[in-house]
Structures are given as structure tokens and as C-alpha cells.
Coordinates of C-alpha atoms in Angstrom, one line a residue:
M208 CA 19.0 -88.7 -87.0
K209 CA 22.1 -89.1 -84.8
K210 CA 20.4 -86.9 -82.2
S211 CA 17.4 -89.3 -82.1
N212 CA 19.6 -92.4 -81.8
Q213 CA 21.5 -90.7 -78.9
E214 CA 18.3 -89.9 -77.1
A215 CA 17.1 -93.5 -77.5
T216 CA 20.4 -94.8 -76.1
D217 CA 20.2 -92.4 -73.1
K218 CA 16.7 -93.6 -72.3
I219 CA 17.8 -97.3 -72.4
N220 CA 20.7 -96.4 -70.1
F221 CA 18.5 -94.6 -67.7
K222 CA 16.1 -97.7 -67.5
N223 CA 19.0 -100.0 -66.8
L224 CA 20.3 -97.6 -64.1
R225 CA 16.9 -97.6 -62.5
R226 CA 16.9 -101.4 -62.5
W227 CA 20.4 -101.6 -61.0
Y228 CA 19.5 -99.0 -58.3
F229 CA 16.3 -101.0 -57.4
F230 CA 18.3 -104.2 -57.2
A231 CA 21.0 -102.6 -55.0
L232 CA 18.5 -101.0 -52.6
L233 CA 16.5 -104.3 -52.5
T234 CA 19.7 -106.3 -51.6
I235 CA 20.6 -103.8 -48.8
A236 CA 17.0 -103.9 -47.5
I237 CA 16.9 -107.7 -47.4
T238 CA 20.3 -107.8 -45.7
V239 CA 19.2 -105.4 -43.0
I240 CA 15.8 -107.2 -42.4
L241 CA 17.5 -110.6 -42.1
S242 CA 20.1 -109.2 -39.7
Q243 CA 17.4 -107.7 -37.6
I244 CA 15.4 -110.9 -37.5
L245 CA 18.5 -112.9 -36.4
V246 CA 19.5 -110.2 -33.8
Q247 CA 16.0 -110.0 -32.3
Y248 CA 15.7 -113.8 -32.2
N249 CA 19.0 -114.2 -30.4
L250 CA 18.3 -111.3 -28.1
K251 CA 15.0 -112.9 -27.1
Q252 CA 16.8 -116.2 -26.4
Q253 CA 19.4 -114.3 -24.4
L254 CA 16.7 -112.6 -22.3
S255 CA 15.2 -115.9 -21.3
D256 CA 18.8 -117.3 -20.7
S257 CA 19.5 -114.5 -18.2
K258 CA 16.2 -115.1 -16.5
I259 CA 16.9 -118.9 -16.2
I260 CA 20.3 -118.2 -14.8
N261 CA 18.8 -115.9 -12.2
I262 CA 16.1 -118.3 -11.2
S263 CA 18.6 -121.2 -11.1
G264 CA 20.7 -119.2 -8.7
K265 CA 17.6 -118.4 -6.7
Q266 CA 16.9 -122.2 -6.3
R267 CA 20.1 -122.5 -4.3
M268 CA 18.9 -119.7 -2.0
L269 CA 15.5 -121.3 -1.6
S270 CA 17.0 -124.7 -0.6
Q271 CA 19.2 -123.0 2.0
K272 CA 16.2 -121.1 3.3
I273 CA 14.3 -124.4 3.6
V274 CA 17.1 -125.9 5.6
K275 CA 17.3 -122.8 7.8
E276 CA 13.6 -122.9 8.6
V277 CA 13.7 -126.6 9.4
L278 CA 16.6 -126.1 11.8
I279 CA 14.9 -123.2 13.5
L280 CA 11.6 -125.2 13.9
N281 CA 13.5 -128.3 15.2
Y282 CA 16.2 -126.8 17.5
V283 CA 15.6 -123.1 18.2
S284 CA 11.8 -122.5 18.7
D285 CA 10.4 -123.5 22.0
T286 CA 6.8 -122.9 20.8
I287 CA 6.1 -123.6 17.1
S288 CA 3.6 -121.2 15.6
Q289 CA 1.3 -121.8 12.7
K290 CA 2.9 -118.8 11.0
Q291 CA 6.3 -120.4 10.9
I292 CA 4.9 -123.7 9.5
S293 CA 2.9 -121.7 6.9
H294 CA 6.0 -119.8 5.8
L295 CA 8.1 -123.0 5.4
K296 CA 5.3 -124.5 3.3
N297 CA 5.2 -121.5 1.0
V298 CA 9.0 -121.6 0.5
L299 CA 8.9 -125.3 -0.2
E300 CA 6.0 -124.9 -2.7
L301 CA 7.9 -122.1 -4.5
W302 CA 11.0 -124.3 -4.6
K303 CA 9.2 -127.2 -6.1
T304 CA 7.3 -125.1 -8.7
T305 CA 10.5 -123.3 -9.8
Q306 CA 12.5 -126.6 -10.1
N307 CA 9.7 -128.1 -12.2
A308 CA 9.6 -125.0 -14.5
L309 CA 13.4 -125.2 -14.9
E310 CA 13.4 -128.9 -15.8
N311 CA 10.2 -129.2 -17.9
G312 CA 9.8 -125.6 -19.2
N313 CA 7.1 -122.9 -18.5
D314 CA 5.3 -120.7 -21.0
S315 CA 4.4 -118.0 -18.5
L316 CA 8.1 -117.7 -17.3
A317 CA 9.3 -118.1 -20.9
F318 CA 11.4 -121.1 -20.0
P319 CA 12.1 -123.4 -22.9
K320 CA 11.0 -127.1 -22.8
E321 CA 13.9 -128.2 -25.1
K322 CA 17.3 -128.4 -23.5
S323 CA 20.8 -129.6 -24.3
E324 CA 21.8 -133.1 -23.5
T325 CA 24.2 -131.9 -20.8
L326 CA 21.4 -130.0 -19.0
N327 CA 19.0 -133.0 -19.3
K328 CA 21.7 -135.2 -17.7
L329 CA 22.4 -132.7 -14.9
Y330 CA 18.6 -132.5 -14.1
A331 CA 18.4 -136.3 -14.1
D332 CA 21.3 -136.4 -11.6
I333 CA 19.8 -133.8 -9.3
N334 CA 16.2 -135.2 -9.3
P335 CA 16.8 -138.0 -6.7
V336 CA 18.4 -135.4 -4.3
F337 CA 15.6 -132.9 -5.0
S338 CA 13.0 -135.6 -4.3
I339 CA 14.7 -136.7 -1.0
I340 CA 14.8 -133.1 0.3
S341 CA 11.2 -132.4 -0.8
Q342 CA 9.8 -135.6 0.7
S343 CA 11.8 -135.2 4.0
T344 CA 10.6 -131.6 4.4
D345 CA 6.9 -132.7 3.7
S346 CA 7.3 -135.5 6.3
F347 CA 8.9 -133.0 8.8
L348 CA 5.9 -130.7 8.4
L349 CA 3.4 -133.6 8.8
N350 CA 5.1 -134.7 12.0
L351 CA 4.9 -131.1 13.3
K352 CA 1.3 -131.0 12.5
Q353 CA 0.6 -134.4 14.2
K354 CA 3.1 -133.6 17.0
N355 CA 5.0 -136.8 16.7
T356 CA 8.2 -137.6 18.6
L357 CA 11.3 -135.5 18.1
V358 CA 13.4 -138.6 17.2
K359 CA 11.7 -138.9 13.8
N360 CA 12.1 -135.2 13.0
Q361 CA 15.8 -135.3 14.0
E362 CA 16.3 -138.2 11.5
L363 CA 14.5 -136.2 8.8
V364 CA 16.6 -133.1 9.6
Q365 CA 19.8 -135.1 9.2
T366 CA 18.6 -136.4 5.9
I367 CA 17.8 -132.9 4.7
L368 CA 21.2 -131.6 5.8
K369 CA 23.0 -134.6 4.2
N370 CA 21.4 -134.0 0.8
E371 CA 21.5 -130.1 0.9
G372 CA 25.2 -130.0 0.1
V373 CA 24.8 -132.4 -2.8
F374 CA 21.8 -130.3 -4.2
L375 CA 23.8 -127.1 -4.0
S376 CA 26.8 -128.7 -5.7
K377 CA 24.7 -130.1 -8.6
M378 CA 22.7 -126.8 -8.8
N379 CA 26.0 -125.0 -9.2
Q380 CA 26.8 -127.3 -12.2
I381 CA 23.4 -126.5 -13.8
V382 CA 23.9 -122.7 -13.3
S383 CA 27.4 -123.0 -14.8
Q384 CA 26.1 -124.9 -17.8
Y385 CA 23.3 -122.3 -18.4
D386 CA 26.0 -119.6 -18.3
L387 CA 28.2 -121.5 -20.7
E388 CA 25.5 -122.1 -23.2
A389 CA 24.4 -118.4 -23.0
H390 CA 28.0 -117.4 -23.7
E391 CA 28.1 -119.7 -26.7
K392 CA 24.9 -118.1 -28.0
V393 CA 26.4 -114.6 -27.7
T394 CA 29.6 -115.8 -29.4
E395 CA 27.5 -117.3 -32.2
Q396 CA 25.4 -114.1 -32.5
R397 CA 28.6 -112.1 -32.8
K398 CA 29.9 -114.3 -35.6
I399 CA 26.6 -114.0 -37.5
E400 CA 26.7 -110.2 -37.1
Y401 CA 30.2 -110.1 -38.4
W402 CA 29.2 -112.2 -41.4
I403 CA 26.2 -110.0 -42.1
F404 CA 28.4 -106.9 -41.7
A405 CA 31.0 -108.3 -44.1
F406 CA 28.3 -109.2 -46.6
T407 CA 26.8 -105.7 -46.4
L408 CA 30.2 -104.1 -47.0
F409 CA 30.8 -106.5 -49.9
V410 CA 27.4 -105.5 -51.4
L411 CA 28.1 -101.8 -50.9
L412 CA 31.5 -102.1 -52.6
M413 CA 30.1 -104.0 -55.5
E414 CA 27.3 -101.4 -55.9
F415 CA 29.9 -98.6 -55.7
F416 CA 32.2 -100.0 -58.4
F417 CA 29.6 -101.4 -60.7
I418 CA 26.6 -99.1 -60.2
F419 CA 27.3 -95.8 -58.4
K420 CA 30.6 -95.0 -60.0
P421 CA 29.6 -95.7 -63.6
T422 CA 26.3 -94.0 -63.0
N423 CA 28.1 -90.9 -61.6
K424 CA 30.2 -90.6 -64.7
K425 CA 27.2 -90.9 -67.0
I426 CA 25.3 -88.3 -64.9
E427 CA 28.3 -85.9 -65.1
K428 CA 28.4 -86.3 -68.9
L429 CA 24.6 -85.8 -69.1
I430 CA 24.8 -82.7 -66.9
A431 CA 27.6 -81.3 -69.0
K432 CA 25.5 -81.8 -72.1
L433 CA 22.5 -80.2 -70.5
L434 CA 24.6 -77.2 -69.4
A435 CA 26.1 -76.8 -72.8
S436 CA 22.6 -76.9 -74.4
E437 CA 21.4 -74.4 -71.8
K438 CA 24.2 -72.0 -72.6
K439 CA 23.5 -72.2 -76.2
A440 CA 19.8 -71.5 -75.6
L441 CA 20.5 -68.6 -73.3
K442 CA 23.0 -67.1 -75.8
L443 CA 20.4 -67.4 -78.6
A444 CA 17.7 -65.8 -76.5
Y445 CA 20.1 -63.1 -75.4
D446 CA 21.2 -62.4 -79.0
T447 CA 17.6 -62.1 -80.2
E448 CA 16.4 -59.8 -77.4
I449 CA 19.5 -57.6 -76.8
I450 CA 18.8 -55.1 -79.5
S451 CA 15.2 -54.5 -78.5
E452 CA 16.1 -54.3 -74.8
I453 CA 18.8 -51.7 -75.4
K454 CA 16.4 -49.6 -77.4
E455 CA 13.7 -49.9 -74.7
N456 CA 16.1 -49.1 -71.9
S457 CA 17.5 -46.1 -73.8
V458 CA 14.0 -44.7 -74.2
K459 CA 13.1 -45.4 -70.6
E460 CA 16.3 -43.7 -69.4
L461 CA 15.7 -40.7 -71.5
K462 CA 12.1 -40.4 -70.2
S463 CA 13.2 -40.9 -66.6
L464 CA 16.0 -38.4 -66.9
N465 CA 13.7 -35.9 -68.5
Y466 CA 11.0 -36.4 -65.9
A467 CA 13.6 -36.2 -63.1
M468 CA 15.1 -33.0 -64.4
E469 CA 11.7 -31.4 -65.0
N470 CA 10.0 -32.3 -61.8
T471 CA 12.7 -32.9 -59.2
L472 CA 15.6 -30.6 -60.2
L473 CA 15.7 -26.9 -60.1
Y474 CA 17.5 -26.2 -63.3
C475 CA 17.5 -24.0 -66.4
R476 CA 19.5 -23.1 -69.5
I477 CA 20.5 -19.5 -70.2
A478 CA 22.6 -17.7 -72.8
P479 CA 25.8 -15.8 -71.8
D480 CA 23.8 -12.5 -71.9
G481 CA 21.4 -13.7 -69.3
S482 CA 18.4 -14.5 -71.6
I483 CA 16.4 -17.7 -70.8
I484 CA 16.7 -20.6 -73.2
H485 CA 14.7 -23.2 -71.2
I486 CA 13.6 -23.5 -67.6
G487 CA 12.4 -26.7 -65.8
E488 CA 8.9 -27.1 -64.6
K489 CA 9.7 -27.3 -60.8
F490 CA 12.0 -24.3 -61.1
A491 CA 9.3 -22.4 -63.0
K492 CA 6.7 -23.2 -60.3
L493 CA 9.1 -21.9 -57.6
I494 CA 9.8 -18.5 -59.3
N495 CA 6.3 -18.2 -60.9
Y496 CA 7.8 -18.3 -64.4
T497 CA 5.2 -18.2 -67.3
R498 CA 5.5 -18.0 -71.1
F499 CA 4.6 -14.4 -70.8
S500 CA 7.9 -13.8 -69.0
S501 CA 10.0 -15.4 -71.7
N502 CA 11.3 -12.0 -73.0
K503 CA 12.8 -11.2 -69.6
K504 CA 16.3 -11.9 -68.4
F505 CA 17.1 -14.7 -65.9
S506 CA 17.8 -12.2 -63.1
E507 CA 14.5 -10.4 -63.7
V508 CA 12.6 -13.7 -63.5
L509 CA 14.6 -14.9 -60.5
T510 CA 14.0 -12.0 -58.1
T511 CA 12.2 -8.6 -57.9
D512 CA 15.0 -7.0 -55.8
E513 CA 16.9 -4.7 -58.1
K514 CA 20.1 -5.0 -56.1
E515 CA 20.0 -8.8 -56.4
Q516 CA 19.2 -8.5 -60.1
I517 CA 22.3 -6.4 -60.7
N518 CA 24.4 -8.8 -58.6
I519 CA 23.2 -11.8 -60.6
D520 CA 23.8 -10.1 -64.0
R521 CA 27.3 -9.3 -62.8
I522 CA 28.0 -12.9 -61.8
I523 CA 26.8 -14.1 -65.2
F524 CA 28.9 -11.6 -67.1
E525 CA 32.1 -12.3 -65.0
K526 CA 31.7 -16.1 -64.6
H527 CA 30.1 -17.3 -67.8
R528 CA 33.3 -18.9 -68.9
S529 CA 34.7 -20.3 -65.6
G530 CA 31.5 -21.1 -63.8
W531 CA 30.3 -20.1 -60.3
Q532 CA 28.8 -21.6 -57.2
G533 CA 27.3 -19.8 -54.2
E534 CA 24.2 -18.9 -52.2
I535 CA 21.8 -16.2 -53.3
K536 CA 18.6 -14.6 -51.9
I537 CA 15.6 -14.2 -54.1
I538 CA 12.2 -12.5 -53.6
N539 CA 9.3 -13.7 -55.9
K540 CA 6.3 -11.7 -57.0
E541 CA 4.3 -12.7 -53.8
A542 CA 7.1 -11.2 -51.7
Q543 CA 8.2 -14.6 -50.5
T544 CA 11.9 -14.9 -49.7
F545 CA 13.9 -18.0 -50.8
W546 CA 17.5 -19.0 -50.5
L547 CA 19.1 -20.9 -53.3
D548 CA 22.4 -22.8 -53.5
L549 CA 23.1 -21.9 -57.2
S550 CA 25.7 -23.6 -59.5
M551 CA 26.5 -22.1 -62.9
V552 CA 28.2 -24.6 -65.3
P553 CA 29.4 -23.4 -68.8
V554 CA 28.4 -25.9 -71.6
T555 CA 29.8 -25.7 -75.2
I556 CA 27.2 -26.6 -77.8
K557 CA 29.1 -25.9 -81.0
K558 CA 32.1 -23.9 -81.9
Q559 CA 31.7 -20.3 -81.0
E560 CA 28.3 -21.2 -79.4
S561 CA 27.9 -21.8 -75.7
E562 CA 25.3 -21.6 -72.9
L563 CA 25.1 -21.8 -69.1
L564 CA 23.5 -24.7 -67.2
I565 CA 22.0 -23.4 -63.9
I566 CA 21.4 -26.0 -61.2
C567 CA 19.8 -24.8 -57.9
F568 CA 18.9 -26.3 -54.5
N569 CA 16.3 -24.8 -52.3
I570 CA 18.1 -24.2 -49.0
T571 CA 15.5 -21.9 -47.4
E572 CA 14.7 -24.4 -44.6
R573 CA 18.4 -25.0 -43.9
K574 CA 18.9 -21.2 -43.6
K575 CA 16.0 -21.0 -41.2
A576 CA 17.5 -23.8 -39.2
Q577 CA 20.9 -22.1 -39.1
R578 CA 19.4 -18.9 -37.8
E579 CA 17.4 -20.8 -35.2
V580 CA 20.6 -22.6 -34.1
E581 CA 22.4 -19.3 -33.9
R582 CA 19.6 -17.8 -31.8
L583 CA 19.7 -20.8 -29.5
N584 CA 23.5 -20.7 -29.3
I585 CA 23.3 -17.1 -28.2
E586 CA 20.6 -17.9 -25.6
N587 CA 22.7 -20.9 -24.3
S588 CA 25.8 -18.8 -24.2
T589 CA 23.9 -16.1 -22.2
E590 CA 22.6 -18.8 -19.9
K591 CA 26.0 -20.3 -19.4
I592 CA 27.5 -17.0 -18.6
N593 CA 24.8 -16.3 -16.0
Q594 CA 25.3 -19.7 -14.5
Q595 CA 29.1 -19.2 -14.4
K596 CA 28.5 -15.9 -12.6
I597 CA 26.3 -17.6 -10.1
I598 CA 28.9 -20.4 -9.7
S599 CA 31.7 -17.9 -9.3
S600 CA 29.8 -15.9 -6.7
K601 CA 29.0 -19.1 -4.8
I602 CA 32.6 -20.2 -5.0
V603 CA 33.7 -16.9 -3.6
E604 CA 31.0 -17.1 -0.9
N605 CA 32.0 -20.6 0.0
Q606 CA 35.7 -19.7 0.2
E607 CA 34.8 -16.7 2.4
N608 CA 32.7 -18.9 4.7
E609 CA 35.5 -21.5 4.8
Q610 CA 38.0 -18.9 5.7
N611 CA 35.7 -17.5 8.4
R612 CA 35.1 -21.0 9.7
I613 CA 38.9 -21.8 9.9
A614 CA 39.5 -18.4 11.5
K615 CA 36.8 -19.0 14.1
E616 CA 38.2 -22.5 14.8
I617 CA 41.7 -21.1 15.2
H618 CA 40.5 -18.2 17.4
D619 CA 37.9 -20.1 19.5
G620 CA 39.8 -23.4 19.8
I621 CA 43.5 -23.1 19.1
G622 CA 43.8 -19.5 20.2
Q623 CA 42.1 -20.1 23.6
M624 CA 44.2 -23.2 24.2
L625 CA 47.4 -21.3 23.4
T626 CA 46.3 -18.5 25.8
G627 CA 45.6 -21.1 28.5
L628 CA 49.0 -22.6 27.7
K629 CA 50.7 -19.2 28.2
F630 CA 49.0 -18.5 31.6
S631 CA 49.8 -22.0 32.8
L632 CA 53.4 -21.6 31.9
E633 CA 53.6 -18.3 33.7
S634 CA 51.9 -19.7 36.8
I635 CA 54.5 -22.5 37.3
N636 CA 56.3 -22.1 40.6
L637 CA 59.5 -24.2 40.4
D638 CA 59.8 -24.1 44.2
D639 CA 56.6 -26.1 44.6
K640 CA 57.7 -29.3 42.9
E641 CA 54.4 -31.2 43.4
K642 CA 52.2 -28.5 41.9
S643 CA 54.7 -27.9 39.2
A644 CA 54.6 -31.6 38.2
Q645 CA 50.8 -31.5 38.0
K646 CA 50.8 -28.4 35.9
I647 CA 53.4 -29.9 33.6
E648 CA 51.2 -33.0 33.0
Y649 CA 48.3 -30.6 32.3
L650 CA 50.4 -28.6 29.9
K651 CA 51.4 -31.9 28.1
K652 CA 47.7 -32.7 27.7
L653 CA 46.9 -29.2 26.5
S654 CA 49.7 -29.3 24.0
L655 CA 48.3 -32.6 22.5
D656 CA 44.9 -30.9 22.2
I657 CA 46.5 -27.9 20.4
I658 CA 48.4 -30.3 18.1
K659 CA 45.1 -32.2 17.4
G660 CA 43.3 -28.9 16.7
V661 CA 46.0 -27.7 14.3
R662 CA 45.9 -31.1 12.5
T663 CA 42.1 -30.9 12.2
A664 CA 42.3 -27.4 10.7
T665 CA 45.0 -28.3 8.3
F666 CA 43.3 -31.5 7.4
N667 CA 40.2 -29.6 6.2
L668 CA 42.5 -27.3 4.1
M669 CA 44.8 -29.8 2.6
P670 CA 45.3 -33.3 4.1
P671 CA 48.9 -34.2 4.4
E672 CA 48.1 -37.8 3.2
L673 CA 47.1 -36.4 -0.2
S674 CA 50.5 -34.9 -0.9
D675 CA 52.5 -37.6 0.8
H676 CA 50.8 -40.8 -0.1
G677 CA 48.2 -40.1 -2.8
I678 CA 44.5 -40.3 -3.3
V679 CA 43.9 -43.8 -1.9
S680 CA 45.4 -43.1 1.5
S681 CA 43.8 -39.6 1.7
L682 CA 40.3 -41.0 1.0
A683 CA 40.8 -43.8 3.6
K684 CA 41.8 -41.1 6.1
L685 CA 38.9 -38.9 5.1
T686 CA 36.3 -41.6 5.6
Q687 CA 37.9 -42.6 8.9
E688 CA 38.0 -39.0 10.3
L689 CA 34.5 -38.2 9.2
S690 CA 33.2 -41.4 10.7
K691 CA 34.7 -40.5 14.1
L692 CA 33.5 -36.9 13.9
T693 CA 29.9 -37.6 12.8
G694 CA 29.3 -41.0 14.5
K695 CA 28.0 -42.5 11.2
E696 CA 29.4 -45.6 9.6
I697 CA 31.5 -44.4 6.7
L698 CA 33.5 -47.2 5.0
F699 CA 36.1 -47.1 2.2
Y700 CA 37.0 -50.0 -0.1
N701 CA 39.9 -50.1 -2.7
K702 CA 38.3 -52.9 -4.8
T703 CA 41.1 -53.2 -7.4
D704 CA 44.1 -52.4 -5.1
F705 CA 44.8 -49.1 -6.9
N706 CA 48.1 -47.7 -5.9
Q707 CA 49.1 -45.2 -8.6
R708 CA 50.0 -41.6 -8.1
L709 CA 48.1 -39.1 -10.3
D710 CA 48.7 -35.4 -11.2
S711 CA 48.3 -33.3 -8.0
L712 CA 45.5 -31.2 -9.6
I713 CA 43.6 -34.4 -10.5
E714 CA 44.1 -35.8 -7.0
I715 CA 42.9 -32.6 -5.3
N716 CA 39.8 -32.5 -7.5
I717 CA 39.0 -36.2 -6.8
Y718 CA 39.4 -35.6 -3.1
R719 CA 37.2 -32.5 -3.1
L720 CA 34.5 -34.3 -5.2
T721 CA 34.4 -37.3 -2.9
Q722 CA 34.4 -35.0 0.2
E723 CA 31.5 -33.0 -1.3
A724 CA 29.5 -36.2 -2.0
I725 CA 30.1 -37.5 1.5
N726 CA 29.2 -34.2 3.1
N727 CA 26.0 -34.0 1.0
A728 CA 25.1 -37.5 2.2
I729 CA 25.7 -36.5 5.8
K730 CA 24.0 -33.0 5.6
Y731 CA 21.1 -33.5 3.2
A732 CA 20.4 -37.2 2.9
E733 CA 20.3 -37.9 6.7
S734 CA 22.0 -41.3 6.0
S735 CA 23.5 -43.6 8.7
H736 CA 25.7 -45.7 6.4
I737 CA 27.9 -44.4 3.6
I738 CA 30.2 -46.6 1.4
V739 CA 33.0 -45.2 -0.8
Q740 CA 34.3 -47.7 -3.4
L741 CA 37.4 -47.1 -5.6
S742 CA 38.1 -49.3 -8.7
H743 CA 40.1 -48.8 -11.9
S744 CA 40.8 -50.3 -15.3
N745 CA 43.7 -49.6 -17.7
N746 CA 42.5 -46.1 -18.6
L747 CA 39.7 -45.2 -16.1
L748 CA 39.4 -44.5 -12.4
S749 CA 36.0 -44.9 -10.9
I750 CA 34.8 -43.7 -7.4
I751 CA 31.2 -44.7 -6.2
V752 CA 29.6 -43.1 -3.1
D753 CA 26.5 -44.9 -1.9
D754 CA 24.3 -43.9 1.0
N755 CA 21.1 -45.2 2.5
G756 CA 19.6 -41.7 3.0
K757 CA 16.2 -40.4 2.0
G758 CA 17.2 -39.8 -1.7
F759 CA 15.8 -37.1 -3.9
D760 CA 14.2 -36.4 -7.3
I761 CA 17.0 -35.5 -9.7
N762 CA 14.8 -33.7 -12.2
A763 CA 13.3 -31.5 -9.5
V764 CA 16.7 -30.6 -8.1
D765 CA 18.0 -29.8 -11.7
K766 CA 15.1 -27.3 -12.1
K767 CA 16.0 -25.6 -8.8
R768 CA 19.6 -24.7 -9.6
N769 CA 19.6 -21.7 -7.4
S770 CA 18.9 -23.8 -4.3
E771 CA 21.7 -25.0 -2.1
S772 CA 21.4 -28.7 -3.2
G773 CA 21.0 -27.7 -6.8
M774 CA 24.2 -25.7 -6.7
G775 CA 26.0 -28.6 -5.0
L776 CA 25.3 -30.9 -7.9
L777 CA 26.2 -28.1 -10.3
F778 CA 29.6 -27.6 -8.6
M779 CA 30.3 -31.4 -8.9
K780 CA 29.5 -31.3 -12.7
E781 CA 31.7 -28.2 -13.1
R782 CA 34.6 -29.6 -11.0
I783 CA 34.6 -33.0 -12.8
Q784 CA 35.0 -31.2 -16.1
Y785 CA 38.4 -29.8 -14.9
V786 CA 39.8 -33.4 -15.0
N787 CA 37.9 -34.4 -18.2
G788 CA 35.7 -36.8 -16.2
R789 CA 32.0 -37.6 -15.9
V790 CA 29.6 -37.8 -13.0
F791 CA 26.5 -40.0 -12.9
I792 CA 23.9 -39.4 -10.2
N793 CA 21.2 -42.0 -9.4
S794 CA 18.8 -41.4 -6.6
I795 CA 15.5 -43.1 -5.5
P796 CA 13.4 -41.1 -2.9
G797 CA 13.2 -43.1 0.3
E798 CA 15.9 -45.6 -0.7
G799 CA 19.2 -43.8 -1.2
T800 CA 21.6 -42.2 -3.6
R801 CA 24.6 -43.3 -5.7
I802 CA 27.1 -40.9 -7.1
T803 CA 29.7 -42.2 -9.6
F804 CA 32.8 -40.3 -10.7
N805 CA 34.7 -41.6 -13.7
I806 CA 38.1 -40.0 -14.3
P807 CA 40.4 -40.9 -17.2
I808 CA 43.9 -42.1 -16.2
L809 CA 46.6 -40.6 -18.4
K810 CA 49.7 -42.6 -19.1

């Protein structure tokens, strides 16, 4: 009974709340609509006010224009054209029309007919002046048309000039009055909007304190009651279904576990003597186990190999208490070979009674993969050894060629120049001072050539800049010298102002790698421009060698490793590994090649 009374009370409260909400929303809506009506009305009035002020100001300009045209026609123009007279008539007509619209109102221009007393008085004051100027200008135009004497026109001009100033002064008063009244309207509109805003805030506050706040409390209480009722209902439903759910879940879990073990897991149960207690379906299919084999031992069912049977029996006998895990090889009746990862787990059933749980995983495919990996590793090792032999032989060959080249340079260049120096020294006759001076000059030049030749030979062996100043200076010198020797434009840029010194072995390898890349661009790419860029970060040094040569197909060169170009790339990859770096080669046939060396900076 109490519950029914409470529900009836709640329904009445909800009806009252709906009524109050409707009243509150209606009040706000009416307030907003009224405010919009007032605002739009005042805005419309203000739009016409701004237009009136603009036209009023324009009247002053038109009156001045009339005076200007009259003066030009009377004093300046020697010959009066019909076009000038027509223009003055148009201006005069527009002036009259606009003045009439301002004074008496105009629907097309949205000028109001009703005006304030002040404006009516101002228009009454300006009308005589307006009429005098208008009539004088009409008479002036009539005289021009009838070609009357200039004396009459001069009198009319003086009348127009005399009244023009008065008209401007009174028109200024009218414009000021229009502006004042427009300002008063804006001020009044602002006051109305403030009152509307204050009223709206008042309504909102009243609604908050007397409608929304009480309603919020009642809704909170109602939600709390609903949540409590929901909890009770859920608890009751849970209590009634929990037992049946537990029972169903237990049955499902047992079925799922049994199915998983029988069909997905290789398992069986055996006695400590090796006899089979139970074997799973999947395991039975793998080893071709049937009920006719139930009198056999586990080892006899597992494999037909006698040695493996003995080994399995031994493991069961020795490890039936501690358990065992390992890999075994089995051969079934069809002579198929399998590898199993077998785990033997001792399980105690009762006192003095135990059995072994055997769980297996078929690792035959893994074994095959391991053997394939081993075979491939052997093949790769053999290939790497062969490649290393080729690289070593090429390195020895290159070293021998380099030594022969240096020896030839010294013999053919420096040796011959030294021989010439020796004979020239021996042929100096100190008694003949003039010839002796000439020979001494020649010997100086020859000495400089010998020094240059020695520097060139030593530069190719080990540039002094590398040991004295580091990799940046040596690369700059290398590009400069090769540019002079080959006539190609070879430029070097230190983009990040790198100035660190590295380990001597690292600097030598960086230098040789860059030298090899530049020489390849000169020798094979037939390029005319080569750019070497050096940049670095906190832990990486990067050198990029770009050329505009003919480029090449990287995949095709990789396949031809025995060729000279293929070996050059292979030498780069081998040498970069000495400094734990990486090389990236990008080439487009017909466009050019970019080689990037990335070397870690150790701190």
C-alpha cells in the first residue's frame, strides 16, 4: 500500500515538474522573441538614419556643385555648350528631389514622413533659402537659354552665392540633429537590451533556484532508488541462476578439456613398467595404435626400431619417479620417421599406486627445417670462404699493381729528374758565371718538380693531411687534387662543420672508401661533376658521393661479382664492415649514382 502511494506521489511530482519546465522554457522563449523584435526594429530605424545622414551630407555637396557650375558658366566658359547646361539641370533636379524626400519623406528611399519638432523647425528655416537658390538657378538657366544680358545673370549669381553659405550652415544643423537623434536611439536601444538581459538573468536564476535545483535533487533521489532496485533485481537473478550456470560451465569445461586432449594433444598414460593405460586419439593416429596392440608395451607401439625401444624402456625404468624431457626419433609401421619432443611426468593416483603422463609434440618439421638451415649455413660458409679468397687475391693483386705503379712513377719520373739533376750539377762551370746562373735557375725549377713528384707519390700512399689534420682536411685536399689532375669538377662540402678527430684506422678507411667512390665515378661512370658531402649527428658520420655519370643496374652488377666493377662494390662493403659502418648504393642508368657511407662515431 505504501509503495502504491509513493508511486502516485512520484507521478504527481513529475507532472508538476513538466509544467514548471514548460513555463520556464516558455518564459525564456518569449523574452528572446521580444528582444529580437525590439532589436530588429531599432536596427531597421538605425539603417534608415545612417542613410538619411549620408543623403543630408550629400545635399551640401550638391549645393556646392550647383554654385560651381553656375560660376563656370557665367565667368569661365567662353562658349556655353548644351552639355554643360544639361549637366547643371540634372544636378539641380537631383538636389530638389533629395531635399523634398528629406523634408516630406520617401517610401522608396525608406525616409520617414514623421520627424521630430526640432527637424521640422530646421526644415522650415532652410526652405526660404532653398527656394531662393532653386529659383535663381532656374532663372539663370532660362537666361542662358534665351541669351539675355549678362547683367541679369550676374545679379542671379550674386544671389546664389549670398544664400549658399546660409544653406550650408542650416544643412549642417540638420545633419547634426539627425546624428544626435540616431545616437539617442542607439542609447535607448542599449538600455532596452540591458533591461532584457537583466530580466533574462533574473528568470534564469529563479528557474535555477525554484525549478532546476529542486528537480535535480528529486531526480538524484529517484535514480538512487532505481539503482538500488536494479541491484536487488540483479542479485536475485544472479542467485537463482548461479548454481545452474556453474554446473553447465563445469560440464562444458570437462567436455572441452577432454576434446582438446583427445584431438589436439599427443598424450597417453602408462604404468611404471611401460604398459599402456590410455592413449589419446590424435596420438593413436600418429603411431597407428589400435585395440589389437593394447597388450604391447609403450616402446613397442611407439617405434619399430629395437635400439630405440631399448632406449625408451631404459628411460621409463630410470626416470619413472623423477620425470624426463627430451627428443626421440620414432619409426612407425609404414617406415615413416618422426621426431617427438617427449615429456614424462610422474602422477600419484593413490598410495603405493602411480602412473606416468606422457605429453609429446611433433617436431618433425622443425627438425627438417634445422637440417635445411644447417645445410644452407654450410653452403653460405663455403661461398663466403670462396669470396674471401677472391677478395684476398684481388687485394694482393691491387697492392702489387699499386707498388708497381709507384715504382714506375719513381723510376720514370723522380728517378729521371734526379739523374738530370746530377748531370746538371756536374756540368756547372763556376768560371762561366752567366751560364752557371742559368743552370742554377734550371736546377731550382727541376728541384721543385722533384719535390712535387715526391709529394704526389706520397699523397697516393698516405696523404700527410690525414695524419696531421684529420679526415675533413684530407678529403678536401683529395677532391682538390683529383679535380686538378682529371679536369673534372669535384667539390667537397662539410655541411655540419665537422671538426672531430677519429681513430686513425677509421680515418684511413673513410679516406680509402671515399677515394674508391670518386675513382669509380671518374673511371666507370664517365661523370663530369662529382660532389662529396660530409655531415654528422651525435653518434653518426655520413659521407655522400654524388655523380652525374651514366649510372648502372645494381642488381646486374651484384650478379657479376667476378667483374672489376662488381669487385669494387664488394671491396667497399667489406671495408665498411671494418669500421662497423654501412654503405648504401643508389644508381639510375642514364642519370647518375649516389653512394652513402654511414660510420658510427664512438665517444
